[in-house]
Amino acid sequence: MLSSRMEKLHPYVPGEQPRDREYIKLNANENPYPPCDAAVKAALDWAKSSPQSLALYPDPDSLSLRKKIAAMLNSTGGVLSRALISEGKISPCECDDFGFEITPEMIYAGNGSDEVLSFLFYAFFDSNEKLISPEFSYSFYPVYCGFHSIQMEKIPLLQNWEIDIDEMISRAKKFHAPTILANPNAPTSLCLSRAQVRRMLEECPSDRAFVVDEAYVDFGGESCLPLLRDFENLIIVRTFSKSLCAAGMRLGYLAANPKMVNAVLTVKNSVNHFPLDSFAQIFGSAVCENVPYYIECAKKIVASREDFSDFLRERGFFVLPSSTNFLFAKKDGRSGRAMYAALKKEGILVRRFDTAGIEEFLRITVGTKEQMAVLKRAFEKLEF
Ligand SMILES: *Cc1c(COP(=O)(O)O)cnc(C)c1O
């Protein structure tokens, strides 16, 4: 009864979403803050004032949302935690300035970046061919490789958990293969500099797609958006789920050369013509128009992250320097599994992995100041 393709599926296992009791949820890298009131109000007002609009199909290509996303990127420089606000006016930090305009034609918007990724896998990576990716990275990449029959070539990380740029380049050249990486990377939380990614783009095949997943870049990494001017094969994937407090709304996008965007639109129109509902499009546009709120949230999370990472180091933990909204940490002589279980009993959920090599690590999402205070007390009580 099942198709032979089914055998190749190894579905993603997401962070737990338990409903049995109220946990402090620090296990799925969600934002601890709600979206801004103005975005919720814009979507609700729209539905209430013109309910007939809900009877009609949405804009299949989400054009006004794409305009707002482009405007948000141009005004902030694409890294919220570094964007500047002065007298209500937003500007990019000097180091993030693109020096050119991102246009709506360079944006594709989809139903969460997971869907955007699935469509771009179809558009740019061939079945039965290799795809270069770091060994430890977003665990959805191997899932999509299985789904689309792509052979993932996993490049081990260096001893210090950084991505092995030279080996990634040399394998991409050897197999004339496309590349995907998350920057900052998950679950390591480390980020490559833009100059390092530029070197990879200069040396990897220029006629194969090179995908940089920037799900976490708003928390302090270096965005590769400025490289779009120089590299037609570069695709940058981003999401509303982490820094834009909207994981439940399922909004994601990519930024790339318009030719690449058109290829993804073709895939979309061959699978699901209307991936984004009208409500999500209106909501997402209002999020982009209220970016100062999200800049504040990102700055608060960065401050809590630095504070909690100091706390962990003082207690003898090994903590990788994070450019994200989570910390990846372990302690000698402590089992990751046991720490995870003890924290769960205390009503706090963190994430850990059974994957060989990273079993002893905890991946802790940075919550509100109050949540992190509860977490600190739990570490003290449990004597971690
Ligand atoms: C969370 C995450 C995503 C998925 O985001 P959605 O937009 O919620 O689908 C993609 N890539 C990475 C690296 C992530 O951590």
Short mmCIF file of C-alpha atoms and ligand atoms in Angstrom, two decimals:
data_model
loop_
_atom_site.label_atom_id
_atom_site.label_comp_id
_atom_site.label_asym_id
_atom_site.label_seq_id
_atom_site.Cartn_x
_atom_site.Cartn_y
_atom_site.Cartn_z
CA MET A 1 0.00 0.00 0.00
CA LEU A 2 2.76 2.48 0.88
CA SER A 3 4.85 3.97 -1.90
CA SER A 4 8.52 3.02 -2.14
CA ARG A 5 9.35 6.71 -1.55
CA MET A 6 7.93 6.36 1.97
CA GLU A 7 10.90 4.20 2.94
CA LYS A 8 13.19 7.17 2.51
CA LEU A 9 11.30 9.37 4.96
CA HIS A 10 12.84 10.02 8.37
CA PRO A 11 10.60 12.71 9.83
CA TYR A 12 11.90 15.57 11.94
CA VAL A 13 11.39 15.31 15.70
CA PRO A 14 10.55 18.79 17.00
CA GLY A 15 11.12 20.10 20.52
CA GLU A 16 8.38 18.83 22.85
CA GLN A 17 5.16 20.84 23.06
CA PRO A 18 3.68 19.18 26.18
CA ARG A 19 0.17 20.10 27.26
CA ASP A 20 0.16 18.13 30.56
CA ARG A 21 1.40 20.99 32.73
CA GLU A 22 2.68 24.54 32.43
CA TYR A 23 6.38 24.41 31.69
CA ILE A 24 8.86 27.20 31.26
CA LYS A 25 9.56 26.38 27.62
CA LEU A 26 13.20 26.84 26.75
CA ASN A 27 13.40 23.96 24.29
CA ALA A 28 12.33 25.17 20.85
CA ASN A 29 14.11 28.51 20.44
CA GLU A 30 10.77 30.32 20.37
CA ASN A 31 10.69 33.96 21.42
CA PRO A 32 9.48 34.42 25.02
CA TYR A 33 7.79 37.71 24.14
CA PRO A 34 4.41 38.00 22.41
CA PRO A 35 4.12 39.77 19.05
CA CYS A 36 3.46 43.51 19.20
CA ASP A 37 -0.14 44.60 19.93
CA ALA A 38 -0.29 46.54 16.67
CA ALA A 39 0.24 43.41 14.55
CA VAL A 40 -2.42 41.42 16.41
CA LYS A 41 -4.80 44.37 16.14
CA ALA A 42 -4.15 44.90 12.42
CA ALA A 43 -5.03 41.29 11.60
CA LEU A 44 -8.08 41.15 13.88
CA ASP A 45 -9.40 44.53 12.66
CA TRP A 46 -9.01 43.44 9.07
CA ALA A 47 -10.97 40.22 9.67
CA LYS A 48 -13.70 42.00 11.63
CA SER A 49 -14.11 44.92 9.25
CA SER A 50 -14.23 42.85 6.08
CA PRO A 51 -15.18 39.25 6.92
CA GLN A 52 -16.08 38.78 3.26
CA SER A 53 -12.33 38.96 2.53
CA LEU A 54 -11.94 35.66 4.36
CA ALA A 55 -14.25 34.06 1.79
CA LEU A 56 -11.84 35.04 -0.98
CA TYR A 57 -8.48 33.47 -1.86
CA PRO A 58 -5.41 35.30 -0.58
CA ASP A 59 -2.83 37.00 -2.82
CA PRO A 60 -0.93 33.91 -4.07
CA ASP A 61 2.38 35.78 -4.25
CA SER A 62 2.09 37.78 -0.99
CA LEU A 63 3.26 40.90 -2.79
CA SER A 64 2.47 43.50 -0.15
CA LEU A 65 4.08 41.36 2.55
CA ARG A 66 7.20 41.01 0.38
CA LYS A 67 7.34 44.80 0.02
CA LYS A 68 7.17 45.23 3.78
CA ILE A 69 9.84 42.57 4.36
CA ALA A 70 12.18 44.31 1.90
CA ALA A 71 11.55 47.67 3.60
CA MET A 72 12.25 46.13 7.03
CA LEU A 73 15.55 44.68 5.84
CA ASN A 74 16.61 47.94 4.18
CA SER A 75 15.82 50.01 7.27
CA THR A 76 17.47 47.70 9.84
CA GLY A 77 20.40 46.22 7.91
CA GLY A 78 19.03 42.76 8.68
CA VAL A 79 20.35 42.31 12.24
CA LEU A 80 17.75 43.55 14.74
CA SER A 81 19.91 43.33 17.86
CA ARG A 82 22.35 45.84 16.33
CA ALA A 83 19.84 48.15 14.57
CA LEU A 84 19.74 51.69 15.92
CA ILE A 85 16.66 53.67 16.91
CA SER A 86 16.97 57.38 17.38
CA GLU A 87 13.94 59.68 17.75
CA GLY A 88 11.75 56.93 16.33
CA LYS A 89 13.91 56.56 13.23
CA ILE A 90 15.51 53.17 12.56
CA SER A 91 18.88 52.80 10.90
CA PRO A 92 21.32 49.95 10.35
CA CYS A 93 24.49 49.69 12.37
CA GLU A 94 27.31 50.83 10.07
CA CYS A 95 28.70 47.30 9.83
CA ASP A 96 25.33 46.00 8.54
CA ASP A 97 24.70 48.63 5.86
CA PHE A 98 24.06 46.91 2.48
CA GLY A 99 24.92 49.85 0.26
CA PHE A 100 22.07 48.86 -2.08
CA GLU A 101 18.30 48.32 -1.92
CA ILE A 102 16.68 44.95 -1.45
CA THR A 103 13.61 44.94 -3.71
CA PRO A 104 10.36 42.94 -3.27
CA GLU A 105 11.36 40.92 -6.37
CA MET A 106 14.30 39.63 -4.33
CA ILE A 107 11.98 38.24 -1.62
CA TYR A 108 9.92 35.04 -1.59
CA ALA A 109 7.53 34.63 1.36
CA GLY A 110 6.23 31.24 2.49
CA ASN A 111 4.49 29.28 5.18
CA GLY A 112 7.38 29.16 7.65
CA SER A 113 10.97 28.89 6.54
CA ASP A 114 10.66 25.12 6.74
CA GLU A 115 8.35 25.26 3.74
CA VAL A 116 10.59 27.81 2.02
CA LEU A 117 13.48 25.38 2.51
CA SER A 118 11.51 22.45 1.14
CA PHE A 119 10.66 24.41 -2.03
CA LEU A 120 14.20 25.60 -2.55
CA PHE A 121 15.54 22.07 -2.06
CA TYR A 122 13.27 21.07 -4.92
CA ALA A 123 14.25 24.03 -7.06
CA PHE A 124 18.04 23.92 -6.67
CA PHE A 125 19.25 20.52 -5.44
CA ASP A 126 19.04 17.53 -7.76
CA SER A 127 17.88 14.05 -6.80
CA ASN A 128 20.72 11.58 -6.48
CA GLU A 129 23.27 14.38 -6.35
CA LYS A 130 25.31 15.62 -3.43
CA LEU A 131 24.52 18.53 -1.15
CA ILE A 132 27.32 19.85 1.05
CA SER A 133 26.34 20.65 4.64
CA PRO A 134 28.03 20.70 8.06
CA GLU A 135 27.66 17.50 10.10
CA PHE A 136 25.85 19.26 12.92
CA SER A 137 23.40 21.80 11.60
CA TYR A 138 19.64 22.26 11.41
CA SER A 139 18.25 18.74 11.63
CA PHE A 140 15.58 19.40 9.02
CA TYR A 141 18.20 19.41 6.21
CA PRO A 142 18.73 15.63 6.27
CA VAL A 143 14.96 15.17 6.49
CA TYR A 144 14.44 17.14 3.27
CA CYS A 145 17.34 15.32 1.64
CA GLY A 146 15.47 12.08 2.34
CA PHE A 147 12.22 13.53 1.04
CA HIS A 148 13.78 14.81 -2.20
CA SER A 149 16.27 11.89 -2.63
CA ILE A 150 19.30 14.17 -2.33
CA GLN A 151 22.58 12.77 -0.98
CA MET A 152 23.73 14.85 1.93
CA GLU A 153 27.53 15.09 2.21
CA LYS A 154 28.08 15.84 5.90
CA ILE A 155 31.29 17.70 6.67
CA PRO A 156 32.50 17.14 10.27
CA LEU A 157 32.91 20.25 12.41
CA LEU A 158 36.38 21.29 13.60
CA GLN A 159 37.55 20.39 17.13
CA ASN A 160 36.31 23.76 18.39
CA TRP A 161 32.80 23.10 16.92
CA GLU A 162 33.29 25.63 14.11
CA ILE A 163 32.32 24.84 10.54
CA ASP A 164 35.27 23.47 8.53
CA ILE A 165 35.25 26.02 5.73
CA ASP A 166 38.19 24.56 3.81
CA GLU A 167 36.70 21.07 3.76
CA MET A 168 33.25 22.42 2.77
CA ILE A 169 34.85 24.27 -0.15
CA SER A 170 36.98 21.35 -1.25
CA ARG A 171 34.02 18.91 -1.29
CA ALA A 172 31.76 21.41 -3.06
CA LYS A 173 34.44 21.71 -5.76
CA LYS A 174 35.10 17.97 -5.95
CA PHE A 175 31.42 17.09 -6.48
CA HIS A 176 30.47 20.35 -8.22
CA ALA A 177 27.78 20.44 -5.54
CA PRO A 178 25.47 23.01 -3.96
CA THR A 179 25.89 23.97 -0.29
CA ILE A 180 23.57 24.67 2.64
CA LEU A 181 24.53 25.90 6.09
CA ALA A 182 22.86 27.70 8.96
CA ASN A 183 24.62 30.91 10.03
CA PRO A 184 24.64 31.27 12.98
CA ASN A 185 24.64 27.49 13.13
CA ALA A 186 22.28 25.35 15.19
CA PRO A 187 22.69 23.70 17.61
CA THR A 188 26.22 25.11 18.14
CA SER A 189 25.13 28.80 18.22
CA LEU A 190 28.41 29.82 16.52
CA CYS A 191 28.55 32.21 13.62
CA LEU A 192 30.83 32.58 10.61
CA SER A 193 31.84 36.09 9.62
CA ARG A 194 30.57 37.55 6.37
CA ALA A 195 34.16 37.50 5.10
CA GLN A 196 34.34 33.75 5.74
CA VAL A 197 31.10 33.14 3.82
CA ARG A 198 32.35 35.42 1.04
CA ARG A 199 35.45 33.26 0.70
CA MET A 200 33.28 30.15 0.43
CA LEU A 201 31.15 31.80 -2.25
CA GLU A 202 34.25 32.87 -4.17
CA GLU A 203 35.62 29.34 -4.21
CA CYS A 204 32.50 27.14 -4.45
CA PRO A 205 30.95 26.49 -7.90
CA SER A 206 29.21 29.71 -8.95
CA ASP A 207 26.62 27.77 -10.97
CA ARG A 208 25.36 25.82 -7.93
CA ALA A 209 23.07 27.29 -5.27
CA PHE A 210 24.64 28.35 -1.99
CA VAL A 211 22.09 28.61 0.81
CA VAL A 212 22.64 30.46 4.08
CA ASP A 213 19.89 29.90 6.66
CA GLU A 214 19.82 33.01 8.86
CA ALA A 215 17.07 31.94 11.29
CA TYR A 216 19.07 33.34 14.23
CA VAL A 217 21.04 36.19 12.71
CA ASP A 218 18.95 38.92 14.36
CA PHE A 219 20.56 38.01 17.69
CA GLY A 220 23.98 39.23 16.66
CA GLY A 221 25.49 37.27 13.76
CA GLU A 222 26.76 38.85 10.56
CA SER A 223 24.13 38.74 7.85
CA CYS A 224 25.13 37.75 4.32
CA LEU A 225 22.46 40.01 2.77
CA PRO A 226 25.19 42.45 1.57
CA LEU A 227 26.70 39.60 -0.47
CA LEU A 228 23.55 39.33 -2.62
CA ARG A 229 24.94 42.09 -4.81
CA ASP A 230 27.97 40.02 -5.78
CA PHE A 231 26.67 36.44 -5.88
CA GLU A 232 23.71 35.37 -8.04
CA ASN A 233 23.79 31.85 -6.61
CA LEU A 234 23.35 33.00 -2.99
CA ILE A 235 20.02 32.35 -1.26
CA ILE A 236 19.38 33.65 2.25
CA VAL A 237 16.57 32.05 4.25
CA ARG A 238 15.00 33.83 7.21
CA THR A 239 12.04 33.35 9.52
CA PHE A 240 9.49 35.22 11.64
CA SER A 241 9.61 32.37 14.18
CA LYS A 242 12.57 33.41 16.30
CA SER A 243 13.28 37.17 16.40
CA LEU A 244 9.81 38.24 15.19
CA CYS A 245 7.87 36.38 17.93
CA ALA A 246 5.59 34.59 15.47
CA ALA A 247 6.40 30.86 15.36
CA GLY A 248 2.67 30.11 15.55
CA MET A 249 1.86 32.22 12.48
CA ARG A 250 4.18 30.22 10.17
CA LEU A 251 5.94 32.98 8.24
CA GLY A 252 9.30 32.57 6.58
CA TYR A 253 11.06 34.04 3.55
CA LEU A 254 14.13 34.02 1.41
CA ALA A 255 16.14 36.82 -0.16
CA ALA A 256 17.97 36.14 -3.42
CA ASN A 257 18.40 37.24 -7.01
CA PRO A 258 14.94 37.62 -8.68
CA LYS A 259 15.75 34.71 -11.02
CA MET A 260 16.16 32.43 -8.01
CA VAL A 261 12.95 33.80 -6.46
CA ASN A 262 11.07 33.02 -9.68
CA ALA A 263 12.27 29.42 -9.58
CA VAL A 264 10.87 29.03 -6.06
CA LEU A 265 7.58 30.65 -7.15
CA THR A 266 7.36 28.01 -9.88
CA VAL A 267 7.78 25.21 -7.33
CA LYS A 268 5.22 26.86 -5.05
CA ASN A 269 2.73 27.11 -7.91
CA SER A 270 3.25 23.41 -8.62
CA VAL A 271 2.57 22.30 -5.03
CA ASN A 272 0.34 24.79 -3.23
CA HIS A 273 -0.71 27.97 -4.96
CA PHE A 274 -1.72 29.72 -1.73
CA PRO A 275 0.74 28.84 1.03
CA LEU A 276 0.15 32.01 3.06
CA ASP A 277 -3.36 32.81 4.20
CA SER A 278 -4.66 36.38 4.12
CA PHE A 279 -4.60 36.70 7.89
CA ALA A 280 -0.92 35.74 8.09
CA GLN A 281 -0.06 38.15 5.26
CA ILE A 282 -1.76 41.08 7.02
CA PHE A 283 -0.24 40.12 10.35
CA GLY A 284 3.25 39.74 8.87
CA SER A 285 3.07 43.11 7.11
CA ALA A 286 2.15 44.79 10.41
CA VAL A 287 5.06 43.04 12.15
CA CYS A 288 7.44 44.55 9.58
CA GLU A 289 5.94 47.99 10.18
CA ASN A 290 6.51 47.75 13.93
CA VAL A 291 10.13 46.79 13.91
CA PRO A 292 11.23 48.97 16.89
CA TYR A 293 9.33 46.62 19.23
CA TYR A 294 11.23 43.63 17.85
CA ILE A 295 14.54 45.46 18.05
CA GLU A 296 13.87 45.94 21.78
CA CYS A 297 12.97 42.26 22.22
CA ALA A 298 16.16 41.15 20.43
CA LYS A 299 18.31 43.44 22.57
CA LYS A 300 16.68 42.13 25.76
CA ILE A 301 17.31 38.54 24.70
CA VAL A 302 20.95 39.27 23.88
CA ALA A 303 21.42 40.85 27.34
CA SER A 304 19.81 37.82 29.08
CA ARG A 305 21.90 35.47 26.98
CA GLU A 306 25.17 37.11 28.01
CA ASP A 307 24.10 37.15 31.64
CA PHE A 308 23.09 33.48 31.65
CA SER A 309 26.18 32.42 29.79
CA ASP A 310 28.35 34.12 32.47
CA PHE A 311 26.32 32.28 35.10
CA LEU A 312 26.95 28.92 33.40
CA ARG A 313 30.68 29.56 33.00
CA GLU A 314 30.98 30.53 36.68
CA ARG A 315 29.46 27.17 37.51
CA GLY A 316 32.07 25.34 35.45
CA PHE A 317 30.07 24.78 32.28
CA PHE A 318 31.65 24.76 28.84
CA VAL A 319 29.52 27.27 26.87
CA LEU A 320 30.02 28.02 23.19
CA PRO A 321 29.98 31.78 22.44
CA SER A 322 26.45 32.32 21.14
CA SER A 323 25.23 34.65 18.39
CA THR A 324 21.70 33.25 18.73
CA ASN A 325 18.77 33.14 21.17
CA PHE A 326 20.03 29.92 22.75
CA LEU A 327 23.06 28.54 24.55
CA PHE A 328 24.79 25.24 23.82
CA ALA A 329 26.51 24.07 26.98
CA LYS A 330 27.78 21.02 28.84
CA LYS A 331 29.57 20.26 32.07
CA ASP A 332 32.27 17.65 32.60
CA GLY A 333 31.06 14.69 34.64
CA ARG A 334 27.40 15.62 34.18
CA SER A 335 25.06 13.65 31.98
CA GLY A 336 23.04 15.77 29.58
CA ARG A 337 20.15 13.37 29.84
CA ALA A 338 20.11 13.54 33.67
CA MET A 339 20.27 17.34 33.72
CA TYR A 340 17.45 17.54 31.18
CA ALA A 341 15.27 15.16 33.24
CA ALA A 342 15.92 16.96 36.53
CA LEU A 343 15.05 20.34 34.98
CA LYS A 344 11.85 18.89 33.54
CA LYS A 345 10.81 17.79 37.04
CA GLU A 346 11.32 21.41 38.10
CA GLY A 347 8.92 22.49 35.36
CA ILE A 348 11.59 23.72 32.93
CA LEU A 349 12.00 22.25 29.47
CA VAL A 350 15.31 22.47 27.64
CA ARG A 351 16.46 20.55 24.56
CA ARG A 352 19.03 17.81 24.24
CA PHE A 353 20.01 15.41 21.47
CA ASP A 354 20.76 11.70 21.34
CA THR A 355 23.09 12.24 18.38
CA ALA A 356 26.59 10.81 19.02
CA GLY A 357 29.07 13.59 19.79
CA ILE A 358 26.59 16.05 21.27
CA GLU A 359 24.72 13.88 23.81
CA GLU A 360 26.12 15.71 26.83
CA PHE A 361 25.09 19.17 25.66
CA LEU A 362 21.97 21.06 26.67
CA ARG A 363 20.51 23.53 24.21
CA ILE A 364 18.85 26.21 26.32
CA THR A 365 16.62 28.82 24.70
CA VAL A 366 17.04 32.28 26.23
CA GLY A 367 13.75 33.32 27.85
CA THR A 368 12.64 36.45 29.66
CA LYS A 369 14.68 37.82 32.55
CA GLU A 370 12.15 36.28 34.95
CA GLN A 371 12.33 32.86 33.28
CA MET A 372 16.13 32.93 33.40
CA ALA A 373 16.00 33.79 37.11
CA VAL A 374 13.86 30.69 37.73
CA LEU A 375 16.31 28.64 35.66
CA LYS A 376 19.26 29.95 37.69
CA ARG A 377 17.52 28.96 40.94
CA ALA A 378 16.90 25.48 39.52
CA PHE A 379 20.60 25.08 38.61
CA GLU A 380 21.53 26.14 42.15
CA LYS A 381 19.00 23.85 43.79
CA LEU A 382 20.04 20.88 41.63
CA GLU A 383 23.72 21.75 42.16
CA PHE A 384 24.59 21.69 38.45
C1 LIG B 1 13.74 27.42 13.59
C2 LIG B 1 14.56 27.22 12.37
C3 LIG B 1 13.96 27.17 11.10
C4 LIG B 1 12.48 27.05 10.91
O1 LIG B 1 11.76 28.12 11.09
P1 LIG B 1 10.21 28.16 10.71
O2 LIG B 1 10.12 29.43 9.98
O3 LIG B 1 9.50 28.15 12.01
O4 LIG B 1 9.85 26.99 9.86
C5 LIG B 1 14.77 27.09 9.99
N1 LIG B 1 16.11 27.00 10.11
C6 LIG B 1 16.71 27.00 11.30
C7 LIG B 1 18.19 26.90 11.38
C8 LIG B 1 15.95 27.11 12.46
O5 LIG B 1 16.53 27.07 13.65
#
